[in-house]
Short mmCIF file of C-alpha atoms and ligand atoms in Angstrom, two decimals:
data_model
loop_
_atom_site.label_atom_id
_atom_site.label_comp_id
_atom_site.label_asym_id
_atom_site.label_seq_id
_atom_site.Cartn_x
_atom_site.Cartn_y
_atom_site.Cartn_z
CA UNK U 1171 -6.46 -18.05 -2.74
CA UNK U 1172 -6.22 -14.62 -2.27
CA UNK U 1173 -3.48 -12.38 -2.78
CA UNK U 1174 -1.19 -12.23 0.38
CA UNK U 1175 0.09 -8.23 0.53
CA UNK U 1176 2.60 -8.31 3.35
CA UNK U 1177 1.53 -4.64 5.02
CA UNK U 1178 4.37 -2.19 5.11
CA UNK U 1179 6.67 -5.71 4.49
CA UNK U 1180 6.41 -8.24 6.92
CA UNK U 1181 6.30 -5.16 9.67
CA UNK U 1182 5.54 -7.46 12.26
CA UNK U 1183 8.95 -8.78 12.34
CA UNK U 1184 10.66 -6.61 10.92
CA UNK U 1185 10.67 -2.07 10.57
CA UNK U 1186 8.04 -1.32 8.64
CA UNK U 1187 8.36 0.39 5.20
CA UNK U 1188 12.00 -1.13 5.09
CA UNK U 1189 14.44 -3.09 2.81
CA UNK U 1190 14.67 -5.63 5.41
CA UNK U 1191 10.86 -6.44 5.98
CA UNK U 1192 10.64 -6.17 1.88
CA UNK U 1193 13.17 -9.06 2.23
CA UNK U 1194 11.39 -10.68 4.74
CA UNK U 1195 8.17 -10.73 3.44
CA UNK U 1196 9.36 -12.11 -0.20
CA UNK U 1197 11.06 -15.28 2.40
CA UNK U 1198 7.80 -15.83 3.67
CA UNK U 1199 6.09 -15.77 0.09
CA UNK U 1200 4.32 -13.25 0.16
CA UNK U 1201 2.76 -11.83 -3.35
CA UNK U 1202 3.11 -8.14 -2.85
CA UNK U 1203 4.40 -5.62 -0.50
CA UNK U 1204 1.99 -2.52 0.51
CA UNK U 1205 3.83 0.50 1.06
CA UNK U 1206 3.42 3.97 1.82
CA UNK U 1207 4.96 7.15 -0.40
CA UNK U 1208 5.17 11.03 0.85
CA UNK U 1209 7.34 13.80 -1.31
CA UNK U 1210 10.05 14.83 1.21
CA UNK U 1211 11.27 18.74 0.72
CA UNK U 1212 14.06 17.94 -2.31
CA UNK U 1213 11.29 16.26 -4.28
CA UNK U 1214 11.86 12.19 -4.26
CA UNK U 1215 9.18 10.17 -3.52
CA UNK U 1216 10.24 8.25 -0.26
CA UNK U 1217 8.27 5.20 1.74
CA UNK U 1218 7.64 6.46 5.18
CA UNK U 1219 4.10 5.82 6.75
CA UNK U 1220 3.58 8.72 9.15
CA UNK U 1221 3.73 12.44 8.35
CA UNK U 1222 6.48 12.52 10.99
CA UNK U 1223 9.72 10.40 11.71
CA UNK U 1224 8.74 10.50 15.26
CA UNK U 1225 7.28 7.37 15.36
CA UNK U 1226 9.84 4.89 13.72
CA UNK U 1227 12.96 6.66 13.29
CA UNK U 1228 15.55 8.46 15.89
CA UNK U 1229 14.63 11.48 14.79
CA UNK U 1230 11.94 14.19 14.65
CA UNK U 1231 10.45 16.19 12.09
CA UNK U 1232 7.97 16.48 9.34
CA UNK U 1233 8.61 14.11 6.23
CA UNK U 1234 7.38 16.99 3.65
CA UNK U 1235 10.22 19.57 5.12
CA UNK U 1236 13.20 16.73 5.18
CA UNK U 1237 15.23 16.57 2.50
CA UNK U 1238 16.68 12.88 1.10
CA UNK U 1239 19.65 14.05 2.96
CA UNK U 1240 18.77 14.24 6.25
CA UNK U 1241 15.88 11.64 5.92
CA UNK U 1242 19.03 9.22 5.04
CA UNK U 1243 20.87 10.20 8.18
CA UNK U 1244 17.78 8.66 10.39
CA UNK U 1245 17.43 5.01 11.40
CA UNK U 1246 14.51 3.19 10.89
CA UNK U 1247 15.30 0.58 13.29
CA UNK U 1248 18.07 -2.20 13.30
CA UNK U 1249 20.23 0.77 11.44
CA UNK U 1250 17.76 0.13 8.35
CA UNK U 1251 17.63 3.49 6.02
CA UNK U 1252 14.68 5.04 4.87
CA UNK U 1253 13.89 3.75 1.09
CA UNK U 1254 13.00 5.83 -2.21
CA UNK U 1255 9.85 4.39 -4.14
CA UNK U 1256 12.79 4.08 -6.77
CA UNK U 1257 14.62 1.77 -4.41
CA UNK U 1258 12.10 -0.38 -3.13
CA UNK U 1259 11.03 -0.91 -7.03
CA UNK U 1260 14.66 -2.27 -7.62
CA UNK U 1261 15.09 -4.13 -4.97
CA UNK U 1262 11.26 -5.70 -5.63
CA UNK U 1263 12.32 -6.70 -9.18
CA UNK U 1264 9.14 -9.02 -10.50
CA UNK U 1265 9.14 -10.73 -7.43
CA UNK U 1266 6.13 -9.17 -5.54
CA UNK U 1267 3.71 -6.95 -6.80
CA UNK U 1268 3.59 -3.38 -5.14
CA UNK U 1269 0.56 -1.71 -3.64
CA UNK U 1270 1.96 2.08 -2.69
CA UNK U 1271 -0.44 3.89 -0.81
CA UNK U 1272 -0.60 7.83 -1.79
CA UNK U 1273 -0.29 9.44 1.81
CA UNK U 1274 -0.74 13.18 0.94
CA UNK U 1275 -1.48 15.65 -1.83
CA UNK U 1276 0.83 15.85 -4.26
CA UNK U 1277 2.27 12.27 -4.36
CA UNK U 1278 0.67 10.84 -7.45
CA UNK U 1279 2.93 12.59 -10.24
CA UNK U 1280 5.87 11.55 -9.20
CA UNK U 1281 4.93 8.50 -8.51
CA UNK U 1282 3.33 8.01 -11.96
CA UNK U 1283 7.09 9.22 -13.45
CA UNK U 1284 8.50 6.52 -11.44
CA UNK U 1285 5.92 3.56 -12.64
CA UNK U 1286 6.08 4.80 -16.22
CA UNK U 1287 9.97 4.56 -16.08
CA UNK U 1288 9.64 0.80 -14.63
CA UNK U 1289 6.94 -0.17 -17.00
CA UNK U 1290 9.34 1.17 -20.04
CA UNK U 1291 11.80 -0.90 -18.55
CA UNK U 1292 9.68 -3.75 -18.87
CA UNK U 1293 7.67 -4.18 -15.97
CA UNK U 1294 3.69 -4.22 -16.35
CA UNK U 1295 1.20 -1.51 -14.82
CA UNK U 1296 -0.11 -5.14 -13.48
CA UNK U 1297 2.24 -5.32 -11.25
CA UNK U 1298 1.51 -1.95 -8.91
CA UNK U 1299 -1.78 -1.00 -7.33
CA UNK U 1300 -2.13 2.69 -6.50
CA UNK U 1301 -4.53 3.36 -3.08
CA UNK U 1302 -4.75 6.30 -1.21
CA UNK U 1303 -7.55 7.66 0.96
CA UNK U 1304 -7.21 10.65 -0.66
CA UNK U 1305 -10.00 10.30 -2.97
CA UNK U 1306 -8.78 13.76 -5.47
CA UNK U 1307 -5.32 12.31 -5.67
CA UNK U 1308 -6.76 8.74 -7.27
CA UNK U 1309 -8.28 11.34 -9.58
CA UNK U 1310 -5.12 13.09 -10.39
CA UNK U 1311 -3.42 9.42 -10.49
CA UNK U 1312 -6.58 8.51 -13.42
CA UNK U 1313 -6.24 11.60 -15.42
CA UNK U 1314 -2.38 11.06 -15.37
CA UNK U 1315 -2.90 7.06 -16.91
CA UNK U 1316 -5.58 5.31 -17.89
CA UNK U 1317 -3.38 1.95 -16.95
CA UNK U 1318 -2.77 2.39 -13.51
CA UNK U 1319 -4.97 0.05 -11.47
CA UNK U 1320 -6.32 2.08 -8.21
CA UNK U 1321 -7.47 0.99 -5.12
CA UNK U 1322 -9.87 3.16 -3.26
CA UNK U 1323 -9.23 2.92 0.69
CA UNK U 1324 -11.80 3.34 3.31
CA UNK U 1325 -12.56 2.93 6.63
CA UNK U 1326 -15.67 3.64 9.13
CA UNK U 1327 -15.24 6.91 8.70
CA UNK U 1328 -14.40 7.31 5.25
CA UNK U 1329 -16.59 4.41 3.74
CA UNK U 1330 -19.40 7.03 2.36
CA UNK U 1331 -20.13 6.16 -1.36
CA UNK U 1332 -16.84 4.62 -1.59
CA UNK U 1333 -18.15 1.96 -4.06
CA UNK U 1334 -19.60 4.43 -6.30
CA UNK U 1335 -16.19 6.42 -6.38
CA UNK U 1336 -14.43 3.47 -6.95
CA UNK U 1337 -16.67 2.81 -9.88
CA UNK U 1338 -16.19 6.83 -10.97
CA UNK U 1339 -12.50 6.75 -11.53
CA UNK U 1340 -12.62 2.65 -12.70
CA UNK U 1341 -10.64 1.49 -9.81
CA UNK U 1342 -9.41 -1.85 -9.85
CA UNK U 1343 -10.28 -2.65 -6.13
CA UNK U 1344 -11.48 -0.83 -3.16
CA UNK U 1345 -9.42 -2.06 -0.03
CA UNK U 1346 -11.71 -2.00 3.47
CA UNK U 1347 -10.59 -1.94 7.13
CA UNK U 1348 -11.17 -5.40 7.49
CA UNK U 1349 -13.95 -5.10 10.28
CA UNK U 1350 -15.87 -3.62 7.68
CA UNK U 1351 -16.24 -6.78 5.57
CA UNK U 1352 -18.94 -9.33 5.27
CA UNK U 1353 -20.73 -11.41 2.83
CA UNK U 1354 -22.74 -8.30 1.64
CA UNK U 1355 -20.09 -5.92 1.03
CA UNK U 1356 -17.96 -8.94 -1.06
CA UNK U 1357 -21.22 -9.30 -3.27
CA UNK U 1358 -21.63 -5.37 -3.84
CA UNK U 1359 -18.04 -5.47 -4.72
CA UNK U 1360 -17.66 -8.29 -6.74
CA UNK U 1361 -21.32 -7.23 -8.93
CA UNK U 1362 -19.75 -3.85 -9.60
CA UNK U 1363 -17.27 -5.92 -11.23
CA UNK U 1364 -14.28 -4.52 -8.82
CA UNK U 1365 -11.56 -6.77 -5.90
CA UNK U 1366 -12.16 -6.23 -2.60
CA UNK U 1367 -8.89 -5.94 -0.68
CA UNK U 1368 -8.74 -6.43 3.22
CA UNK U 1369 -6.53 -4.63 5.84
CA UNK U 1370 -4.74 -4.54 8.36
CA UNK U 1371 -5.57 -8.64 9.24
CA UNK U 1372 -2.92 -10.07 11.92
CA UNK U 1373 -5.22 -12.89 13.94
CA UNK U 1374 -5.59 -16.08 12.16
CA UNK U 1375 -9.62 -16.46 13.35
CA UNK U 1376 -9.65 -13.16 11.45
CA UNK U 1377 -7.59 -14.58 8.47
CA UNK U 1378 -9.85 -17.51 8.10
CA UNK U 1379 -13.02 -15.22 8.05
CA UNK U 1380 -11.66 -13.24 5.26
CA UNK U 1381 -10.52 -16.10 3.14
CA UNK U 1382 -14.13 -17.82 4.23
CA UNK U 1383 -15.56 -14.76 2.81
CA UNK U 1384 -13.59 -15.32 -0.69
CA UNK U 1385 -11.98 -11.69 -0.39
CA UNK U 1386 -9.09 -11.27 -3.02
CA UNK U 1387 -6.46 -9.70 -0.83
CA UNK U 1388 -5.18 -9.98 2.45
CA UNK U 1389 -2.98 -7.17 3.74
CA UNK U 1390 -1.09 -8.68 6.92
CA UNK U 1391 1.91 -7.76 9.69
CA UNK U 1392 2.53 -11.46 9.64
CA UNK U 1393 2.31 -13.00 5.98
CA UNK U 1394 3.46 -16.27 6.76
CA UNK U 1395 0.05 -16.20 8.74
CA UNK U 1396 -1.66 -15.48 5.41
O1 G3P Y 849 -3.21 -0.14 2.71
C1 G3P Y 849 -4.03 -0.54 3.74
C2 G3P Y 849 -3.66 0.10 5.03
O2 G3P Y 849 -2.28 0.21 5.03
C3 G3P Y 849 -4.27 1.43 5.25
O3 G3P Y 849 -4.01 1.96 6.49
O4 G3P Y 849 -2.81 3.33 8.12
O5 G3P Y 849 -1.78 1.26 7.32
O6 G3P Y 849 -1.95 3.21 5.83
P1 G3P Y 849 -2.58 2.46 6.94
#
């Protein structure tokens, strides 16, 4: 079976990238929650998708020149507050794994600093995937820990030599834009000895394709679907 990665939480029910579709998504058994980190302007790593809290929040403004302080003071929908990684991580416990997607430059030291802290707490780097787009950030991420497991994104336009990157830095998986995906791609992936990792799949015709294809993650709005 593969790995059912409720995408921002179980965002469609709930606001994405919130406590309450974290808790929503572990209800519907999901195995792991994929977030999204930025840095805000007083230097904690927060989950927020967008550059901007346009989108989700009753607010306006970049996320990089908020502090914590006035990202707090936002709703996120149904009054939910915007979460720290360091949050989410608590409230997670060992009950899902994490995937936290790297959203801009700069994100993966702190974010290392936070996993390091968890693992010597007790958790395992088995528990977290790292992704990002951002192919020099997975870099930075590898040169910071040879533990991490990373998860090179890509998408139509960004799917040039992703395989061979993925295989550069000794990522874990690379994670496609689902319409990507067919028997070919799984059997490049799985030779180089790498997961492949679907997204963003919300149709169940689409969720029986992937699993048909034997992919080992499905990132979904709906896991209860998965
Ligand atoms: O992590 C997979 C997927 O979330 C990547 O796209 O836009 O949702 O960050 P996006």
């Amino acid at each position: 079976m593969p790995m059912n990665v409720a995408h921002r939480g179980a965002s469609g029910y709930e606001p994405e990238n919130t406590v309450l579709s974290f808790r929503r998504a572990l209800e519907m058994g999901a195995d792991a929650i994929g977030i999204d980190v930025h840095v805000c302007a007083s230097g904690e790593v927060v989950v927020f998708h967008d550059d901007t809290v346009d989108r989700t929040t009753d607010g306006f403004g970049k996320v990089s020149e908020m502090n914590l302080h006035a990202l707090r003071a936002l709703d996120a929908g149904k009054g939910e507050r915007i979460p720290t990684l360091q949050e989410t991580l608590d409230f997670v416990g060992s009950r899902m794994k994490i995937d936290i997607e790297l959203k801009e430059t700069g994100c993966a030291a702190p974010v290392r600093e936070i996993l390091k802290y968890a693992v010597d707490q007790g958790r395992s780097y088995d528990d977290f995937f790292i992704s990002s787009f951002i192919r020099p950030e997975l870099e930075t991420m590898r040169s910071l820990s040879s533990d991490v497991r990373l998860s090179v994104l890509f998408n139509w336009m960004t799917q040039h030599r992703a395989l061979e990157f993925a295989e550069s830095i000794g990522a874990y998986s690379v994670n496609a834009d689902f319409t990507l995906v067919d028997a070919d791609l799984v059997r490049a992936v799985h030779e180089k000895g790498m997961k492949l990792f679907v997204w963003t799949v919300n149709e169940k015709e689409d969720i029986d394709r992937m699993r048909a294809l034997e992919v080992d993650a499905i990132f979904s709005n709906y896991p209860d679907r998965v």
